[in-house]
Coordinates of C-alpha atoms in Angstrom, one line a residue:
X1411 CA 101.6 48.9 62.3
X1412 CA 97.8 48.7 62.4
X1413 CA 96.1 46.3 60.0
X1414 CA 94.2 48.5 57.6
X1415 CA 91.1 46.3 58.0
X1416 CA 91.0 46.9 61.8
X1417 CA 90.4 50.5 63.0
X1418 CA 90.8 51.4 66.7
X1419 CA 87.6 53.4 67.4
X1420 CA 86.8 56.2 69.7
X1421 CA 83.3 56.9 71.1
X1422 CA 83.2 60.3 72.6
X1423 CA 81.2 60.6 75.8
X1424 CA 82.5 63.9 77.2
X1425 CA 82.3 67.3 75.6
X1426 CA 83.7 70.7 76.5
X1427 CA 81.4 73.7 77.1
X1428 CA 84.5 75.9 77.0
X1429 CA 85.3 77.1 73.4
X1430 CA 87.7 79.5 71.7
X1431 CA 90.4 81.0 73.8
X1432 CA 89.0 79.5 77.0
X1433 CA 89.5 76.0 75.5
X1434 CA 93.2 76.7 74.7
X1435 CA 93.8 78.5 78.0
X1436 CA 92.9 75.4 79.8
X1437 CA 95.4 73.4 77.8
X1438 CA 98.1 75.9 78.6
X1439 CA 97.2 75.8 82.3
X1440 CA 97.3 72.0 82.3
X1441 CA 100.7 72.0 80.7
X1442 CA 102.1 74.8 82.8
X1443 CA 105.8 74.2 83.7
X1444 CA 106.0 71.1 81.5
X1445 CA 104.6 72.2 78.2
X1446 CA 106.9 70.1 75.9
X1447 CA 106.2 67.0 77.9
X1448 CA 102.5 67.8 78.0
X1449 CA 102.3 68.2 74.2
X1450 CA 104.2 65.0 73.6
X1451 CA 101.9 63.2 76.0
X1452 CA 98.9 64.5 74.0
X1453 CA 100.4 63.2 70.8
X1454 CA 100.8 59.8 72.4
X1455 CA 97.4 59.8 73.9
X1456 CA 95.5 61.0 70.8
X1457 CA 97.4 59.2 68.0
X1458 CA 99.6 56.3 69.1
X1459 CA 96.6 53.9 69.4
X1460 CA 95.5 54.8 65.9
X1461 CA 98.8 53.2 64.6
X1462 CA 99.0 50.4 67.2
X1463 CA 102.0 52.0 68.8
X1464 CA 102.3 50.8 72.4
X1465 CA 104.2 52.9 74.9
X1466 CA 106.7 51.1 77.3
X1467 CA 104.5 52.0 80.3
X1468 CA 100.9 53.2 80.6
X1469 CA 100.2 56.8 79.8
X1470 CA 97.6 56.9 82.5
X1471 CA 97.1 54.9 85.7
X1472 CA 93.7 54.8 87.3
X1473 CA 94.1 54.2 91.0
X1474 CA 91.4 53.6 93.6
X1475 CA 92.5 55.3 96.8
X1476 CA 89.1 54.2 98.2
X1477 CA 86.4 51.8 96.9
X1478 CA 83.9 53.3 99.3
X1479 CA 81.5 56.2 98.6
X1480 CA 79.4 58.2 101.1
X1481 CA 76.6 59.4 98.8
X1482 CA 74.0 57.7 96.6
X1483 CA 73.9 59.3 93.2
X1484 CA 70.7 58.7 91.3
X1485 CA 72.5 57.5 88.2
X1486 CA 75.4 55.5 89.7
X1487 CA 76.1 51.9 89.0
X1488 CA 77.1 51.4 92.7
X1489 CA 73.5 51.3 93.7
X1490 CA 72.9 47.8 92.3
X1491 CA 76.4 46.2 91.7
X1492 CA 78.6 44.2 94.0
X1493 CA 82.0 45.7 93.5
X1494 CA 83.7 43.1 95.8
X1495 CA 85.6 45.8 97.7
X1496 CA 84.7 48.4 100.3
X1497 CA 88.0 49.7 101.7
X1498 CA 90.8 52.2 101.4
X1499 CA 94.1 51.5 99.8
X1500 CA 97.0 51.3 102.3
X1501 CA 99.9 53.8 102.1
X1502 CA 102.3 50.9 101.9
X1503 CA 100.7 49.5 98.8
X1504 CA 100.3 53.0 97.3
X1505 CA 104.0 53.9 97.8
X1506 CA 105.0 50.6 96.1
X1507 CA 102.8 51.6 93.1
X1508 CA 104.1 55.2 92.9
X1509 CA 107.8 54.1 93.2
X1510 CA 107.4 52.0 90.1
X1511 CA 105.5 54.7 88.3
X1512 CA 108.3 57.2 89.1
X1513 CA 110.9 54.7 87.8
X1514 CA 109.0 54.5 84.4
X1515 CA 108.1 58.2 84.2
X1516 CA 104.3 57.8 84.3
X1517 CA 102.7 61.0 83.1
X1518 CA 99.2 60.9 84.6
X1519 CA 98.0 59.4 87.8
X1520 CA 94.2 59.6 88.2
X1521 CA 92.5 59.0 91.5
X1522 CA 89.1 57.8 90.2
X1523 CA 87.2 54.6 89.3
X1524 CA 84.5 53.1 91.5
X1525 CA 84.9 55.0 94.8
X1526 CA 85.2 58.5 96.2
X1527 CA 89.0 59.2 96.5
X1528 CA 88.7 61.9 99.2
X1529 CA 87.4 59.3 101.7
X1530 CA 90.9 57.9 102.1
X1531 CA 92.3 59.8 105.2
X1532 CA 95.7 59.9 103.5
X1533 CA 94.6 61.5 100.2
X1534 CA 96.5 64.7 100.6
X1535 CA 99.7 62.7 101.5
X1536 CA 99.1 60.5 98.5
X1537 CA 98.9 63.5 96.2
X1538 CA 102.1 65.0 97.7
X1539 CA 104.0 61.7 97.5
X1540 CA 103.2 61.3 93.8
X1541 CA 104.3 64.8 93.0
X1542 CA 107.5 64.5 95.1
X1543 CA 108.3 61.4 93.1
X1544 CA 108.0 63.3 89.8
X1545 CA 104.6 62.2 88.5
X1546 CA 103.8 64.9 85.9
X1547 CA 100.1 65.1 86.3
X1548 CA 98.0 64.0 89.4
X1549 CA 94.3 64.2 89.0
X1550 CA 91.3 63.6 91.4
X1551 CA 87.8 62.8 90.3
X1552 CA 85.4 63.6 93.2
X1553 CA 81.8 64.4 94.0
X1554 CA 83.2 67.3 96.1
X1555 CA 81.0 66.8 99.1
X1556 CA 83.9 65.8 101.4
X1557 CA 86.1 68.8 100.5
X1558 CA 87.2 70.8 103.5
X1559 CA 89.5 73.9 103.7
X1560 CA 92.2 71.8 105.3
X1561 CA 92.0 69.2 102.5
X1562 CA 91.9 71.9 99.8
X1563 CA 95.0 73.6 101.3
X1564 CA 96.7 70.1 101.3
X1565 CA 95.9 69.7 97.6
X1566 CA 97.3 73.1 96.7
X1567 CA 100.5 72.7 98.8
X1568 CA 100.9 69.1 97.5
X1569 CA 100.7 70.5 94.0
X1570 CA 97.6 68.6 92.8
X1571 CA 97.3 69.3 89.1
X1572 CA 93.5 68.7 88.4
X1573 CA 90.5 68.6 90.6
X1574 CA 87.5 67.3 88.6
X1575 CA 84.2 67.7 90.4
X1576 CA 81.0 66.1 89.3
X1577 CA 78.4 68.8 89.6
X1578 CA 75.2 67.7 87.9
X1579 CA 72.9 70.6 87.1
X1580 CA 71.8 73.5 89.3
X1581 CA 69.6 73.9 92.3
X1582 CA 66.9 71.2 92.8
X1583 CA 68.2 69.2 89.8
X1584 CA 71.6 68.9 91.4
X1585 CA 70.2 67.7 94.7
X1586 CA 67.9 65.2 92.9
X1587 CA 71.0 63.5 91.4
X1588 CA 73.7 63.9 94.1
X1589 CA 71.8 62.6 97.1
X1590 CA 72.2 63.9 99.9
X1591 CA 74.5 66.8 98.9
X1592 CA 73.0 70.3 99.0
X1593 CA 73.5 72.6 96.1
X1594 CA 74.4 75.8 98.0
X1595 CA 77.0 74.0 100.2
X1596 CA 78.5 72.3 97.2
X1597 CA 78.7 75.6 95.2
X1598 CA 80.4 77.2 98.2
X1599 CA 83.0 74.4 98.2
X1600 CA 83.9 75.2 94.6
X1601 CA 84.3 78.9 95.5
X1602 CA 86.4 78.0 98.5
X1603 CA 88.8 75.9 96.4
X1604 CA 89.4 78.9 94.2
X1605 CA 89.9 81.3 97.1
X1606 CA 92.4 79.0 98.8
X1607 CA 94.3 78.6 95.5
X1608 CA 94.4 82.4 95.2
X1609 CA 95.5 82.8 98.8
X1610 CA 98.4 80.4 98.3
X1611 CA 99.3 82.2 95.1
X1612 CA 99.0 79.1 92.9
X1613 CA 97.3 78.4 89.6
X1614 CA 96.9 74.7 90.5
X1615 CA 94.9 72.6 90.8
X1616 CA 93.0 73.4 87.6
X1617 CA 89.4 73.0 88.8
X1618 CA 87.0 71.4 86.4
X1619 CA 83.3 70.6 86.8
X1620 CA 81.3 68.2 84.7
X1621 CA 77.6 67.5 84.5
X1622 CA 75.3 64.8 83.2
X1623 CA 73.9 66.1 79.9
X1624 CA 70.3 65.4 81.0
X1625 CA 70.8 67.7 84.1
X1626 CA 71.6 70.8 82.0
X1627 CA 69.9 70.1 78.6
X1628 CA 67.0 72.5 79.3
X1629 CA 69.4 75.5 79.7
X1630 CA 73.1 74.6 79.2
X1631 CA 73.9 78.3 78.8
X1632 CA 72.8 79.0 82.4
X1633 CA 75.0 76.2 83.7
X1634 CA 78.0 77.4 81.7
X1635 CA 77.5 81.0 82.7
X1636 CA 77.4 80.2 86.5
X1637 CA 80.2 77.7 86.5
X1638 CA 82.6 79.5 84.2
X1639 CA 82.5 82.4 86.6
X1640 CA 83.8 80.1 89.4
X1641 CA 86.0 77.3 87.9
X1642 CA 88.5 76.9 85.1
X1643 CA 86.8 74.4 82.9
X1644 CA 83.2 73.2 82.3
X1645 CA 82.2 70.0 80.5
X1646 CA 79.3 67.6 80.3
X1647 CA 79.0 63.8 79.9
X1648 CA 76.4 61.8 78.0
X1649 CA 74.4 59.9 80.6
X1650 CA 73.6 56.3 80.4
X1651 CA 71.0 54.1 82.1
X1652 CA 73.3 51.8 84.1
X1653 CA 70.4 50.0 85.7
X1654 CA 69.4 48.4 82.4
X1655 CA 72.1 47.8 79.8
X1656 CA 70.6 49.1 76.6
X1657 CA 73.8 49.4 74.8
X1658 CA 74.2 47.8 71.3
X1659 CA 77.7 46.3 71.2
X1660 CA 79.8 46.7 68.0
X1661 CA 81.6 43.5 67.2
X1662 CA 84.1 45.5 65.1
X1663 CA 85.1 47.8 68.0
X1664 CA 88.7 47.9 69.0
X1665 CA 89.0 49.9 72.2
X1666 CA 91.6 52.7 72.3
X1667 CA 91.7 52.7 76.1
X1668 CA 93.8 49.4 76.1
X1669 CA 96.6 51.4 74.5
X1670 CA 96.4 54.3 77.0
X1671 CA 95.8 53.0 80.5
X1672 CA 95.4 50.4 83.2
X1673 CA 93.5 50.4 86.5
X1674 CA 94.3 49.3 90.0
X1675 CA 91.6 48.8 92.7
X1676 CA 91.9 49.6 96.4
X1677 CA 93.0 46.0 97.0
X1678 CA 95.7 46.2 94.4
X1679 CA 93.9 44.2 91.7
X1680 CA 94.7 45.1 88.0
X1681 CA 91.7 45.7 85.8
X1682 CA 92.1 46.3 82.0
X1683 CA 89.9 49.5 82.4
X1684 CA 87.8 51.3 84.9
X1685 CA 84.6 50.0 83.4
X1686 CA 85.0 46.6 84.9
X1687 CA 82.9 47.8 87.8
X1688 CA 82.4 44.3 89.4
X1689 CA 86.0 43.0 88.9
X1690 CA 84.8 40.3 86.5
X1691 CA 88.2 40.1 84.8
X1692 CA 91.1 40.6 87.3
X1693 CA 94.5 40.6 85.5
X1694 CA 96.6 40.1 88.6
X1695 CA 97.6 42.0 91.8
X1696 CA 100.3 44.7 92.4
X1697 CA 101.8 42.6 95.3
X1698 CA 102.5 39.7 92.9
X1699 CA 103.1 41.5 89.5
X1700 CA 104.7 44.7 88.6
X1701 CA 102.7 47.4 86.6
X1702 CA 105.3 47.0 83.8
X1703 CA 104.6 43.2 83.6
X1704 CA 100.8 43.7 83.7
X1705 CA 101.1 46.2 80.9
X1706 CA 103.4 44.2 78.7
X1707 CA 101.7 40.8 79.2
X1708 CA 98.2 40.9 80.6
X1709 CA 97.1 44.1 78.9
X1710 CA 98.8 42.9 75.7
X1711 CA 96.6 39.8 75.7
X1712 CA 93.6 42.1 75.9
X1713 CA 94.8 44.2 73.0
X1714 CA 95.3 41.1 70.9
X1715 CA 91.8 39.9 71.7
X1716 CA 90.4 43.1 70.3
X1717 CA 92.5 42.9 67.1
X1718 CA 91.3 39.3 66.6
X1719 CA 87.6 40.5 66.9
X1720 CA 87.2 38.4 70.0
X1721 CA 86.2 41.4 72.2
X1722 CA 82.7 40.2 72.8
X1723 CA 84.0 37.1 74.5
X1724 CA 84.5 39.4 77.4
X1725 CA 81.4 40.1 79.4
X1726 CA 83.0 43.4 80.5
X1727 CA 83.6 44.6 77.0
X1728 CA 80.3 43.2 75.6
X1729 CA 78.2 45.5 77.9
X1730 CA 80.6 48.5 78.0
X1731 CA 79.2 51.8 76.7
X1732 CA 82.6 52.5 75.1
X1733 CA 82.1 49.6 72.8
X1734 CA 78.5 50.3 71.8
X1735 CA 77.4 51.5 68.4
X1736 CA 76.9 55.2 68.3
X1737 CA 75.3 57.6 65.9
X1738 CA 75.5 61.4 65.5
X1739 CA 72.5 63.3 66.9
X1740 CA 72.2 66.9 65.8
X1741 CA 71.6 69.1 68.9
X1742 CA 72.2 72.6 67.7
X1743 CA 72.0 74.6 70.9
X1744 CA 74.1 77.5 69.8
X1745 CA 77.3 78.1 67.9
X1746 CA 79.5 77.3 71.0
X1747 CA 78.2 73.7 71.5
X1748 CA 79.3 70.7 69.6
X1749 CA 77.1 67.9 68.3
X1750 CA 76.4 65.1 70.8
X1751 CA 77.4 61.4 70.4
X1752 CA 74.4 59.5 71.7
X1753 CA 74.2 55.8 72.5
X1754 CA 71.7 53.8 70.6
X1755 CA 69.2 52.5 73.2
X1756 CA 66.8 49.6 73.1
X1757 CA 64.4 51.9 75.0
X1758 CA 64.0 55.5 76.0
X1759 CA 66.0 57.2 78.7
X1760 CA 65.2 60.7 79.8
X1761 CA 68.0 61.1 82.3
X1762 CA 68.7 61.1 86.0
X1763 CA 67.1 62.9 89.0
X1764 CA 64.1 65.0 88.2
X1765 CA 64.0 63.7 84.6
X1766 CA 63.1 60.2 85.7
X1767 CA 59.5 59.3 85.1
X1768 CA 57.5 57.7 88.0
X1769 CA 57.8 54.2 86.7
X1770 CA 61.6 54.3 86.5
X1771 CA 62.0 56.2 89.7
X1772 CA 59.9 53.7 91.6
X1773 CA 62.3 50.9 90.6
X1774 CA 65.5 52.8 91.2
X1775 CA 67.4 51.6 94.3
X1776 CA 67.6 54.9 96.1
X1777 CA 64.2 56.2 95.0
X1778 CA 62.3 58.1 97.6

């Protein structure tokens, strides 16, 4: 059981704009066809780490189908970091990973991390293979710019569960962040996903959009009204200045993510979490070590470091926004919005895209 003197902490960085029945409807849709398993997974995800209960296999596996990206987002860490990878994961390696996940009843497989998943030419086959093997929830995080009707049909037929599209703001604001994507074309892609889903008589994938908070802060109601008439779920993320690490680390922080998940890069390297952007602490490789062993041994060592209050020995953890001190900031927009958890900065940060001042924009790698 968890030592009473050590509390596993959670810093919230993403917030729902959907409330009331819309909020619960999304949960029902997410658990469609597997509601009991979904509810048990939510119990494990939300509460097990609080009592130092470790599942026999990760609840969530982050997998990098590609470490490449074909756009240059104004706020993204990719613009100034060496990720030490620039390739697609092979199907051979991918199937090895999925076969083990199926053996251990992995619940969630998430195509995400440092690259754009849809750049892998086999992405629809990857989704279909995972679902055929019995993975309960398959999820893609994407900027959406590469979506085609053929790919969308592949996702629906392959039974993709969640398509999470980063869509920061509206109009000119969106284009200033998601360079060089165009707002009208990206909006049409969202509508096309929903049309194809309807045409194929499916309720999956659940389509979610998320925005940087700074991109919608001037009129979040407008963003919510437009997006909620197109997609299933709308959320926003607190944005951070990844160019300058202004985070104030909390030496008492014990990260809940080590009890929930593990990550695999496009080369098959294990990372303790997806925030190790530059692969500073590789735990092993899938060709030499099973996921089960990495979870039971290497990730266990990381959990023990946190309990021993040695987290800040890790450069990755010391600069991570999940381990930074936070304070509540009252941002009463309307009754339907929650309070925002803000990171304590050493300096000011107005946001990405059009919100950058001239001095910051001039020093940003993809500044015009």
